[in-house]
Amino acid sequence: MASVIGKRIGSRTYYYLAESARVDGKPRVVGQRYLGTAEDIAAAVAGGATEAAGAWHRSFGDVAAVWGTLQRLDLVRRVDAVAGPQRARPTLGLHVALAVLHRATAPETDFEEWWTGCLAQDLVRPRPPKGSITTAGHWRALQRLSAERIGGVETALAEAVLDLLGDDGTEALAVDVTQFAAYCSLPSACEDVLAGLGLVVTRDGAIPLASRVYRRENAPTFAALAAELGERYPATDVTLVFHAGQAAQLDLGARSGFVGSLPLGDHPELLARPASARRRVDPERFAGLTALDTRATVDGVRRRVLLTHSETLHAAQYRAFTSDLSTTVRELDALAAALAAGTHRGDRTQVHAEISRIIRGRRVERVLSTTLTGTRAGELRLERRIDDTAVARLVDEFFGKQILVTDRDWPVAEVVTAYRARTYLESTFRSLTGPTTAGPTPRWDWTSHRIAVHTLVSVLAATVTHLMRREADRAGMNLSVAELLDQLRGIGETVLRQRPTGGRPRTRRILTDRTPQQQALFELFGLDRFSPA
């Protein structure tokens, strides 16, 4: 039964719609809804509404989806279990969860500024005490992450991920993100402290499970790094993923379980194979990618190799080559003009050195030839020629191609996916830890421990977002982490603050319209449980 009741507060009366029912045979109010003052009710009856006193817009989709994923992983409880008994509030578990949420959704914004206007304030329950979330306090709390706790937190989250994945998490990849230091906003003085990051990630989704940051000085070989990480991972099957620059460090003849790339120049017989020998890999996942699945001798052993060709990579390399060729020609022509005008008075040896400097280390040396005539300074003349046949051969044989080697019998698409795991991770870390990443102000001294904390937050953020990316991929949305978060960020929320009529100010939350893809993500991550009623 519904009825309207009034409550006198001060000099004004506020009305509520009360729902009554019999409980144990006695009438009881079982629910009530605030209606407002008599003026509010009159305006509503007349078709009016309380005038808005202000409004602001904030991101909804990315914050809600990441927070929902953290809840599914039970991160707060797991971190607090690692930390042990605590008197501080908020707990270390909540601070770590907020650090991951902040890093994944707004790494360029100061932590306290982000928290002040963020949807997270409405999601975190119980709500932290007022004034307890500050940038300085947050970073102080994270300093409680000792080396032992950092390892425990990483292990705890890995267990949570594996629980969600089930059998899909029994196979893993060992990957070396050699450019990790370059993606972090650390002073140049820290380059000797931090160089790269070794990771064990799930084969399905490249979700980080274990990490090991290493120094530039005395950096371990990739084989040693992979062995160390493999011992920390509970899976029975870890595949080593390496790039062409690391191939020389590995004895593939004595190794099992690997996917890597080889220098193109080592196998000219494969590069010469016609395009008709290649087959499309997976048009939906890898548009424009073709591959030849064959065998070749690698380190004295006949191995399975894939010659892949990407139209996207081909176009990018061709643009870079033509730009490089144009720059080289321009510099050579300027040198030739200076020689002809007599303004360059170097001798023949000096001019040869200048030509070598202009051309050295570029692919243009394959297609461009120079002729230097004359013997004495002032008489030297330079001519250059581009071999169009050599250009066509270079473009046809090298551009867009990679040679992958593996001892796995996986489908071609799965081999390519495993090899690209490092590229996916590099892209993610670039966006999560780039030069715009905000830290405490004034900037702290980046000690080894603080770098370890920074790395942990980065790895956990990558773990959460790659798990989300995998789920989106399973739902038919092939998106990078950056693309996924951009789509979710496009689901915004407008908060209307209604003009008070004597009581406590009220707000109304309204979500923005969604595209079909945003709606699919909204449903995939169950964002309705966080949306306004």
Coordinates of C-alpha atoms in Angstrom, one line a residue:
M1 CA 0.0 0.0 0.0
A2 CA 1.3 3.4 -0.9
S3 CA 0.9 6.7 1.0
V4 CA 2.4 10.1 1.1
I5 CA 4.0 11.1 4.5
G6 CA 5.5 14.4 5.5
K7 CA 8.6 15.0 7.7
R8 CA 9.1 18.3 9.4
I9 CA 12.7 19.4 9.3
G10 CA 13.4 22.9 10.6
S11 CA 10.7 25.2 9.2
R12 CA 10.0 23.1 6.1
T13 CA 8.1 19.9 5.4
Y14 CA 9.5 17.3 3.1
Y15 CA 7.3 14.6 1.6
Y16 CA 8.0 10.9 0.9
L17 CA 6.1 8.2 -1.0
A18 CA 5.9 5.3 1.6
E19 CA 5.3 1.7 0.7
S20 CA 3.6 -0.2 3.6
A21 CA 3.0 -3.9 4.1
R22 CA 2.1 -6.2 7.0
V23 CA 5.2 -7.8 8.6
D24 CA 4.4 -10.5 11.2
G25 CA 0.8 -9.4 11.1
K26 CA 1.6 -5.7 11.8
P27 CA 1.7 -2.8 9.3
R28 CA 5.2 -1.6 8.6
V29 CA 6.8 0.9 6.2
V30 CA 9.0 -1.3 3.9
G31 CA 10.2 1.3 1.5
Q32 CA 10.1 5.1 0.8
R33 CA 11.0 7.4 -1.9
Y34 CA 11.8 11.1 -1.5
L35 CA 9.4 13.4 -3.4
G36 CA 10.6 16.8 -2.3
T37 CA 8.8 19.9 -1.0
A38 CA 5.2 20.8 -1.7
E39 CA 6.6 23.2 -4.4
D40 CA 8.5 20.4 -6.0
I41 CA 5.4 18.2 -6.1
A42 CA 3.3 21.0 -7.6
A43 CA 5.9 21.6 -10.3
A44 CA 6.0 17.9 -11.2
V45 CA 2.2 17.7 -11.3
A46 CA 2.1 20.8 -13.5
G47 CA 4.6 19.2 -15.9
G48 CA 7.6 21.2 -14.6
A49 CA 10.8 20.1 -13.0
T50 CA 13.2 21.3 -10.4
E51 CA 15.6 23.7 -12.1
A52 CA 19.1 22.4 -12.5
A53 CA 21.7 24.4 -10.6
G54 CA 24.7 23.0 -12.5
A55 CA 26.0 19.9 -14.4
W56 CA 29.3 18.2 -15.1
H57 CA 30.4 15.4 -17.4
R58 CA 32.6 12.5 -16.4
S59 CA 33.8 9.2 -18.0
F60 CA 31.7 6.2 -17.1
G61 CA 32.4 3.2 -19.3
D62 CA 36.1 2.7 -18.8
V63 CA 36.1 3.3 -15.1
A64 CA 33.1 1.1 -14.5
A65 CA 34.4 -1.8 -16.7
V66 CA 37.9 -1.8 -15.1
W67 CA 36.4 -1.5 -11.6
G68 CA 34.0 -4.4 -12.4
T69 CA 37.0 -6.5 -13.6
L70 CA 38.9 -5.7 -10.4
Q71 CA 35.9 -6.8 -8.4
R72 CA 35.7 -10.1 -10.3
L73 CA 39.4 -10.7 -9.6
D74 CA 38.7 -9.8 -5.9
L75 CA 41.9 -7.7 -6.0
V76 CA 41.3 -5.7 -2.8
R77 CA 40.8 -8.8 -0.6
R78 CA 43.7 -10.7 -2.2
V79 CA 46.1 -7.8 -1.7
D80 CA 45.0 -7.3 1.9
A81 CA 45.5 -11.1 2.5
V82 CA 49.1 -10.6 1.3
A83 CA 49.6 -7.5 3.4
G84 CA 48.4 -9.1 6.6
P85 CA 46.7 -7.3 9.5
Q86 CA 46.4 -3.5 9.0
R87 CA 45.2 -0.6 11.1
A88 CA 45.4 2.0 8.3
R89 CA 42.3 2.9 6.4
P90 CA 41.9 2.8 3.4
T91 CA 43.7 -0.6 3.4
L92 CA 46.7 -1.3 1.1
G93 CA 44.3 -3.5 -1.0
L94 CA 42.1 -0.5 -1.8
H95 CA 45.1 1.7 -2.6
V96 CA 46.5 -0.9 -5.0
A97 CA 43.1 -1.3 -6.7
L98 CA 42.7 2.5 -7.1
A99 CA 46.3 2.7 -8.4
V100 CA 45.5 0.2 -11.1
L101 CA 42.1 1.8 -11.9
H102 CA 43.8 5.2 -12.2
R103 CA 46.7 3.9 -14.3
A104 CA 44.3 2.1 -16.7
T105 CA 41.8 5.0 -17.2
A106 CA 43.6 8.3 -16.6
P107 CA 47.4 7.9 -16.2
E108 CA 48.0 11.5 -17.3
T109 CA 45.9 13.0 -14.4
D110 CA 47.1 13.7 -10.9
F111 CA 45.7 11.0 -8.6
E112 CA 43.9 13.2 -6.2
E113 CA 42.4 15.4 -9.0
W114 CA 41.3 12.2 -10.8
W115 CA 39.7 10.8 -7.6
T116 CA 37.9 14.1 -6.8
G117 CA 35.7 14.1 -9.9
C118 CA 35.8 10.4 -10.8
L119 CA 33.0 7.9 -10.9
A120 CA 35.1 5.7 -8.6
Q121 CA 33.8 7.7 -5.7
D122 CA 30.3 6.2 -6.3
L123 CA 31.6 2.7 -7.0
V124 CA 33.9 2.1 -4.0
R125 CA 32.0 0.6 -1.1
P126 CA 32.4 1.2 1.8
R127 CA 33.3 4.7 0.8
P128 CA 36.7 5.8 2.2
P129 CA 36.7 8.4 5.0
K130 CA 36.4 11.9 3.8
G131 CA 39.9 13.4 3.0
S132 CA 41.6 10.0 3.2
I133 CA 42.4 9.8 -0.5
T134 CA 45.2 12.3 -1.4
T135 CA 48.1 12.0 -3.8
A136 CA 50.7 12.1 -1.0
G137 CA 48.8 9.6 1.2
H138 CA 48.2 7.3 -1.7
W139 CA 51.9 7.1 -2.7
R140 CA 52.9 6.7 1.0
A141 CA 50.5 3.8 1.2
L142 CA 52.0 2.1 -1.9
Q143 CA 55.4 2.3 -0.2
R144 CA 54.2 -0.4 2.1
L145 CA 54.6 -2.7 -0.9
S146 CA 57.8 -4.5 0.2
A147 CA 59.7 -6.7 -2.3
E148 CA 58.0 -9.7 -0.7
R149 CA 54.6 -8.1 -0.9
I150 CA 55.1 -7.1 -4.6
G151 CA 55.8 -10.8 -5.4
G152 CA 52.9 -11.9 -3.4
V153 CA 50.4 -9.5 -5.0
E154 CA 51.5 -10.5 -8.5
T155 CA 51.1 -14.1 -7.6
A156 CA 47.7 -13.6 -6.1
L157 CA 46.4 -11.8 -9.1
A158 CA 47.8 -14.4 -11.4
E159 CA 45.9 -17.1 -9.5
A160 CA 42.7 -15.0 -9.8
V161 CA 43.2 -14.7 -13.6
L162 CA 43.9 -18.5 -13.9
D163 CA 40.8 -19.2 -11.9
L164 CA 38.8 -17.2 -14.4
L165 CA 40.4 -18.7 -17.5
G166 CA 40.3 -22.3 -16.3
D167 CA 41.9 -24.6 -18.9
D168 CA 42.6 -21.7 -21.2
G169 CA 45.3 -20.6 -18.8
T170 CA 47.4 -23.7 -18.9
E171 CA 49.7 -22.5 -21.7
A172 CA 51.8 -19.5 -21.5
L173 CA 54.4 -17.4 -23.4
A174 CA 57.7 -15.9 -22.1
V175 CA 58.2 -12.4 -23.6
D176 CA 60.8 -9.8 -23.2
V177 CA 59.6 -6.2 -23.4
T178 CA 63.1 -4.6 -24.1
Q179 CA 61.7 -1.1 -24.5
F180 CA 59.9 -1.0 -21.2
A181 CA 62.2 1.6 -19.7
A182 CA 61.7 3.9 -22.8
Y183 CA 57.9 3.8 -22.2
C184 CA 58.2 4.9 -18.5
S185 CA 58.3 8.6 -17.5
L186 CA 61.6 8.2 -15.6
P187 CA 64.5 10.6 -15.5
S188 CA 67.5 9.6 -17.6
A189 CA 69.5 9.0 -14.4
C190 CA 67.3 5.9 -13.9
E191 CA 68.3 4.2 -17.1
D192 CA 70.9 2.1 -15.4
V193 CA 68.3 1.1 -12.8
L194 CA 65.6 0.0 -15.2
A195 CA 66.1 -1.4 -18.7
G196 CA 63.6 -4.0 -19.7
L197 CA 60.8 -6.2 -18.5
G198 CA 60.5 -10.0 -18.8
L199 CA 57.0 -11.4 -18.6
V200 CA 55.2 -14.6 -18.6
V201 CA 51.8 -14.1 -20.2
T202 CA 48.9 -16.3 -21.1
R203 CA 49.0 -17.7 -24.6
D204 CA 45.4 -16.7 -25.0
G205 CA 45.2 -12.9 -24.7
A206 CA 48.8 -12.1 -23.6
I207 CA 47.6 -11.5 -20.0
P208 CA 50.6 -10.8 -17.8
L209 CA 51.0 -13.3 -14.9
A210 CA 54.6 -12.9 -13.7
S211 CA 57.2 -10.2 -14.3
R212 CA 60.9 -9.5 -13.7
V213 CA 62.3 -6.0 -14.3
Y214 CA 66.0 -6.0 -15.0
R215 CA 68.9 -3.4 -15.1
R216 CA 70.6 -2.3 -18.3
E217 CA 73.9 -3.2 -16.6
N218 CA 74.3 -7.0 -16.4
A219 CA 71.0 -7.7 -18.1
P220 CA 70.3 -11.4 -18.3
T221 CA 70.2 -13.3 -21.6
F222 CA 66.7 -13.8 -22.8
A223 CA 67.1 -17.6 -22.4
A224 CA 68.1 -17.1 -18.7
L225 CA 65.3 -14.7 -18.2
A226 CA 62.7 -17.0 -19.7
A227 CA 64.0 -19.9 -17.5
E228 CA 63.7 -17.8 -14.4
L229 CA 60.1 -16.7 -15.2
G230 CA 59.1 -20.2 -16.2
E231 CA 60.0 -21.4 -12.7
R232 CA 57.6 -18.9 -11.2
Y233 CA 54.6 -19.9 -13.4
P234 CA 52.4 -22.9 -12.5
A235 CA 51.6 -23.8 -16.1
T236 CA 53.3 -26.9 -17.5
D237 CA 53.9 -25.4 -21.0
V238 CA 55.7 -22.1 -21.5
T239 CA 56.6 -21.1 -25.1
L240 CA 59.6 -18.7 -25.6
V241 CA 58.8 -15.8 -27.9
F242 CA 61.8 -13.9 -29.3
H243 CA 62.5 -11.4 -32.1
A244 CA 65.2 -11.5 -34.8
G245 CA 67.7 -9.5 -32.7
Q246 CA 67.5 -12.2 -29.9
A247 CA 67.8 -15.2 -32.2
A248 CA 71.6 -15.3 -32.0
Q249 CA 71.4 -15.6 -28.2
L250 CA 69.5 -18.9 -28.5
D251 CA 70.6 -22.4 -29.4
L252 CA 67.4 -23.4 -31.2
G253 CA 68.9 -26.8 -32.0
A254 CA 68.8 -27.7 -28.3
R255 CA 65.6 -25.9 -27.4
S256 CA 61.9 -26.9 -27.5
G257 CA 58.9 -24.7 -27.2
F258 CA 59.5 -21.5 -29.1
V259 CA 58.1 -19.0 -31.6
G260 CA 60.4 -16.3 -33.0
S261 CA 61.5 -14.3 -36.0
L262 CA 64.7 -14.7 -38.1
P263 CA 66.7 -12.1 -40.0
L264 CA 65.2 -11.8 -43.5
G265 CA 68.7 -11.9 -45.1
D266 CA 69.4 -15.4 -43.7
H267 CA 66.8 -17.0 -46.0
P268 CA 66.9 -15.4 -49.5
E269 CA 65.3 -18.6 -50.9
L270 CA 62.1 -17.9 -48.9
L271 CA 62.0 -14.2 -49.9
A272 CA 62.2 -15.2 -53.5
R273 CA 59.0 -17.3 -53.3
P274 CA 56.2 -15.8 -55.4
A275 CA 53.1 -14.2 -53.7
S276 CA 51.0 -17.0 -55.2
A277 CA 52.6 -19.4 -52.7
R278 CA 51.1 -17.6 -49.7
R279 CA 47.6 -18.1 -48.3
R280 CA 45.4 -15.7 -46.3
V281 CA 45.7 -16.3 -42.6
D282 CA 42.5 -15.1 -41.0
P283 CA 40.8 -12.2 -42.8
E284 CA 38.7 -11.2 -39.7
R285 CA 41.6 -11.1 -37.2
F286 CA 44.5 -10.3 -39.6
A287 CA 43.3 -8.3 -42.5
G288 CA 45.7 -8.3 -45.4
L289 CA 48.0 -11.0 -43.9
T290 CA 49.2 -13.9 -46.0
A291 CA 51.6 -16.7 -45.1
L292 CA 53.6 -19.6 -46.6
D293 CA 53.8 -22.5 -44.2
T294 CA 57.0 -24.5 -45.0
R295 CA 60.3 -25.8 -43.7
A296 CA 63.8 -24.6 -43.7
T297 CA 67.2 -25.3 -42.0
V298 CA 67.7 -23.2 -38.9
D299 CA 70.8 -23.6 -36.8
G300 CA 71.4 -26.9 -38.5
V301 CA 68.0 -28.3 -37.9
R302 CA 65.0 -28.6 -40.3
R303 CA 62.3 -26.4 -38.7
R304 CA 58.8 -25.2 -39.5
V305 CA 59.0 -21.7 -40.8
L306 CA 56.3 -19.2 -41.8
L307 CA 57.0 -16.5 -44.4
T308 CA 54.3 -13.9 -43.7
H309 CA 53.4 -10.8 -45.6
S310 CA 51.4 -7.9 -44.2
E311 CA 49.8 -5.3 -46.5
T312 CA 49.8 -2.8 -43.6
L313 CA 53.5 -3.4 -42.8
H314 CA 54.3 -3.3 -46.5
A315 CA 52.7 0.1 -47.0
A316 CA 54.4 1.5 -43.8
Q317 CA 57.8 0.3 -44.9
Y318 CA 57.4 1.6 -48.4
R319 CA 56.4 5.1 -47.0
A320 CA 59.5 5.1 -44.8
F321 CA 61.7 3.9 -47.6
T322 CA 60.6 6.6 -50.1
S323 CA 61.0 9.2 -47.4
D324 CA 64.5 8.0 -46.6
L325 CA 65.4 7.8 -50.3
S326 CA 64.1 11.4 -50.8
T327 CA 66.2 12.6 -47.9
T328 CA 69.3 10.8 -49.1
V329 CA 68.9 12.2 -52.7
R330 CA 68.4 15.7 -51.4
E331 CA 71.6 15.5 -49.3
L332 CA 73.6 14.0 -52.1
D333 CA 72.4 16.7 -54.5
A334 CA 73.3 19.4 -52.1
L335 CA 76.8 17.9 -51.8
A336 CA 77.1 17.7 -55.6
A337 CA 76.0 21.3 -55.9
A338 CA 78.6 22.4 -53.3
L339 CA 81.3 20.6 -55.2
A340 CA 80.2 22.1 -58.5
A341 CA 80.1 25.6 -57.0
G342 CA 83.5 25.2 -55.4
T343 CA 82.2 25.9 -51.9
H344 CA 83.1 22.4 -50.7
R345 CA 86.9 22.2 -50.7
G346 CA 87.4 18.8 -49.2
D347 CA 89.7 16.3 -50.8
R348 CA 88.6 13.0 -52.4
T349 CA 88.9 11.1 -49.1
Q350 CA 86.8 13.6 -47.2
V351 CA 84.1 13.6 -49.9
H352 CA 84.0 9.8 -49.9
A353 CA 83.5 9.9 -46.1
E354 CA 80.7 12.4 -46.5
I355 CA 79.0 10.2 -49.1
S356 CA 79.3 7.2 -46.8
R357 CA 77.8 9.2 -43.9
I358 CA 74.8 10.1 -46.0
I359 CA 74.1 6.6 -47.2
R360 CA 75.4 4.4 -44.4
G361 CA 72.9 2.1 -42.6
R362 CA 70.0 2.8 -44.9
R363 CA 68.3 0.4 -47.3
V364 CA 68.8 3.1 -50.0
E365 CA 72.3 1.8 -50.5
R366 CA 70.8 -1.2 -52.2
V367 CA 69.2 0.9 -54.9
L368 CA 71.4 4.0 -55.2
S369 CA 74.9 4.3 -56.7
T370 CA 77.3 7.3 -56.7
T371 CA 80.2 8.2 -59.0
L372 CA 82.9 10.6 -57.9
T373 CA 85.1 12.0 -60.6
G374 CA 88.2 14.2 -60.3
T375 CA 91.3 13.9 -58.2
R376 CA 91.9 17.3 -56.5
A377 CA 89.8 19.6 -54.3
G378 CA 87.8 22.0 -56.5
E379 CA 87.8 19.5 -59.4
L380 CA 85.7 16.8 -57.8
R381 CA 82.2 16.2 -59.2
L382 CA 79.5 13.8 -57.9
E383 CA 76.8 12.0 -59.8
R384 CA 74.2 9.6 -58.4
R385 CA 71.8 7.1 -60.0
I386 CA 68.7 5.3 -58.7
D387 CA 68.3 1.7 -60.0
D388 CA 64.6 1.3 -60.6
T389 CA 65.0 -2.4 -61.1
A390 CA 66.7 -2.7 -57.7
V391 CA 63.9 -0.7 -56.1
A392 CA 61.3 -3.1 -57.5
R393 CA 63.2 -6.1 -56.3
L394 CA 63.7 -4.6 -52.8
V395 CA 60.0 -3.8 -52.5
D396 CA 58.9 -7.2 -53.7
E397 CA 61.4 -9.3 -51.7
F398 CA 61.6 -7.5 -48.4
F399 CA 58.7 -5.1 -47.7
G400 CA 55.9 -6.4 -45.5
K401 CA 57.6 -9.7 -44.8
Q402 CA 58.7 -11.6 -41.7
I403 CA 60.1 -15.1 -41.3
L404 CA 58.8 -16.9 -38.2
V405 CA 60.2 -20.1 -36.9
T406 CA 58.6 -22.5 -34.4
D407 CA 58.5 -26.0 -33.2
R408 CA 54.8 -25.8 -32.3
D409 CA 52.2 -27.4 -34.5
W410 CA 49.7 -24.7 -33.9
P411 CA 47.5 -23.2 -36.7
V412 CA 49.2 -20.4 -38.6
A413 CA 47.0 -17.7 -37.0
E414 CA 47.9 -18.9 -33.5
V415 CA 51.7 -18.8 -34.3
V416 CA 51.2 -15.2 -35.5
T417 CA 49.2 -14.3 -32.5
A418 CA 51.9 -15.7 -30.1
Y419 CA 54.6 -13.8 -31.9
R420 CA 52.7 -10.6 -31.8
A421 CA 52.2 -10.8 -28.1
R422 CA 55.2 -8.6 -27.5
T423 CA 53.9 -6.0 -29.9
Y424 CA 50.6 -5.9 -28.1
L425 CA 52.2 -5.6 -24.7
E426 CA 54.6 -2.8 -25.9
S427 CA 51.6 -0.9 -27.2
T428 CA 49.8 -1.3 -23.9
F429 CA 52.7 -0.3 -21.7
R430 CA 53.3 2.7 -24.0
S431 CA 49.8 4.0 -23.2
L432 CA 49.9 3.1 -19.5
T433 CA 53.4 4.3 -18.6
G434 CA 54.1 7.0 -21.3
P435 CA 55.6 10.4 -20.6
T436 CA 52.2 11.8 -19.6
T437 CA 51.9 9.4 -16.6
A438 CA 51.3 11.5 -13.5
G439 CA 53.1 10.9 -10.2
P440 CA 53.4 12.7 -6.9
T441 CA 54.3 16.4 -6.9
P442 CA 57.0 17.4 -6.3
R443 CA 58.5 14.5 -8.3
W444 CA 60.0 11.9 -6.0
D445 CA 63.5 10.3 -6.2
W446 CA 63.1 7.2 -8.3
T447 CA 64.7 4.6 -6.1
S448 CA 64.9 1.0 -7.1
H449 CA 62.0 0.2 -4.7
R450 CA 59.8 3.0 -6.1
I451 CA 60.5 1.8 -9.6
A452 CA 59.5 -1.7 -8.5
V453 CA 56.2 -0.3 -7.2
H454 CA 55.7 1.7 -10.5
T455 CA 56.3 -1.5 -12.5
L456 CA 53.9 -3.5 -10.4
V457 CA 51.1 -1.1 -10.9
S458 CA 51.9 -1.0 -14.7
V459 CA 51.9 -4.8 -14.9
L460 CA 48.7 -5.2 -12.9
A461 CA 47.0 -2.6 -15.1
A462 CA 48.2 -4.5 -18.2
T463 CA 46.8 -7.7 -16.7
V464 CA 43.4 -6.3 -16.1
T465 CA 43.1 -4.5 -19.5
H466 CA 44.4 -7.5 -21.4
L467 CA 41.9 -9.7 -19.7
M468 CA 39.2 -7.3 -20.8
R469 CA 40.6 -7.2 -24.3
R470 CA 40.4 -11.0 -24.4
E471 CA 36.8 -11.0 -23.4
A472 CA 36.0 -8.4 -26.0
D473 CA 37.8 -10.5 -28.6
R474 CA 35.8 -13.6 -27.6
A475 CA 32.7 -11.5 -28.2
G476 CA 33.7 -10.7 -31.7
M477 CA 35.3 -7.3 -31.1
N478 CA 38.9 -7.3 -32.3
L479 CA 40.3 -4.3 -30.5
S480 CA 43.6 -3.2 -29.0
V481 CA 43.6 -2.2 -25.4
A482 CA 43.8 1.5 -26.4
E483 CA 40.9 1.0 -28.8
L484 CA 38.9 -0.9 -26.2
L485 CA 39.4 1.8 -23.5
D486 CA 38.6 4.6 -26.0
Q487 CA 35.3 2.9 -26.9
L488 CA 34.4 2.5 -23.2
R489 CA 35.5 6.1 -22.4
G490 CA 33.0 7.2 -25.0
I491 CA 30.2 6.0 -22.7
G492 CA 30.0 9.1 -20.6
E493 CA 27.8 10.3 -17.7
T494 CA 26.3 13.7 -17.1
V495 CA 25.6 14.6 -13.5
L496 CA 22.9 17.2 -13.0
R497 CA 22.8 19.1 -9.7
Q498 CA 19.3 20.2 -8.9
R499 CA 18.7 23.6 -7.3
P500 CA 18.0 23.0 -3.6
T501 CA 14.6 24.0 -2.2
G502 CA 15.7 24.1 1.4
G503 CA 16.9 20.5 1.9
R504 CA 20.0 18.6 0.9
P505 CA 21.0 19.2 -2.8
R506 CA 20.1 16.3 -5.0
T507 CA 21.8 15.1 -8.2
R508 CA 20.6 13.2 -11.2
R509 CA 22.9 11.0 -13.3
I510 CA 22.2 10.4 -17.0
L511 CA 24.3 8.2 -19.4
T512 CA 25.2 9.4 -22.9
D513 CA 23.8 7.7 -26.0
R514 CA 25.8 4.7 -27.1
T515 CA 26.9 3.4 -30.5
P516 CA 26.1 -0.2 -31.3
Q517 CA 29.7 -1.3 -30.4
Q518 CA 29.5 0.7 -27.1
Q519 CA 26.2 -0.9 -26.3
A520 CA 27.8 -4.4 -26.9
L521 CA 30.6 -3.5 -24.6
F522 CA 28.1 -2.1 -22.0
E523 CA 26.4 -5.5 -22.0
L524 CA 29.6 -7.6 -22.1
F525 CA 31.0 -6.0 -19.0
G526 CA 27.6 -5.7 -17.2
L527 CA 27.8 -2.0 -16.8
D528 CA 24.1 -1.8 -16.0
R529 CA 24.9 -2.6 -12.4
F530 CA 26.9 0.6 -12.1
S531 CA 24.6 2.8 -14.2
P532 CA 22.0 5.2 -12.7
A533 CA 18.6 3.7 -11.9

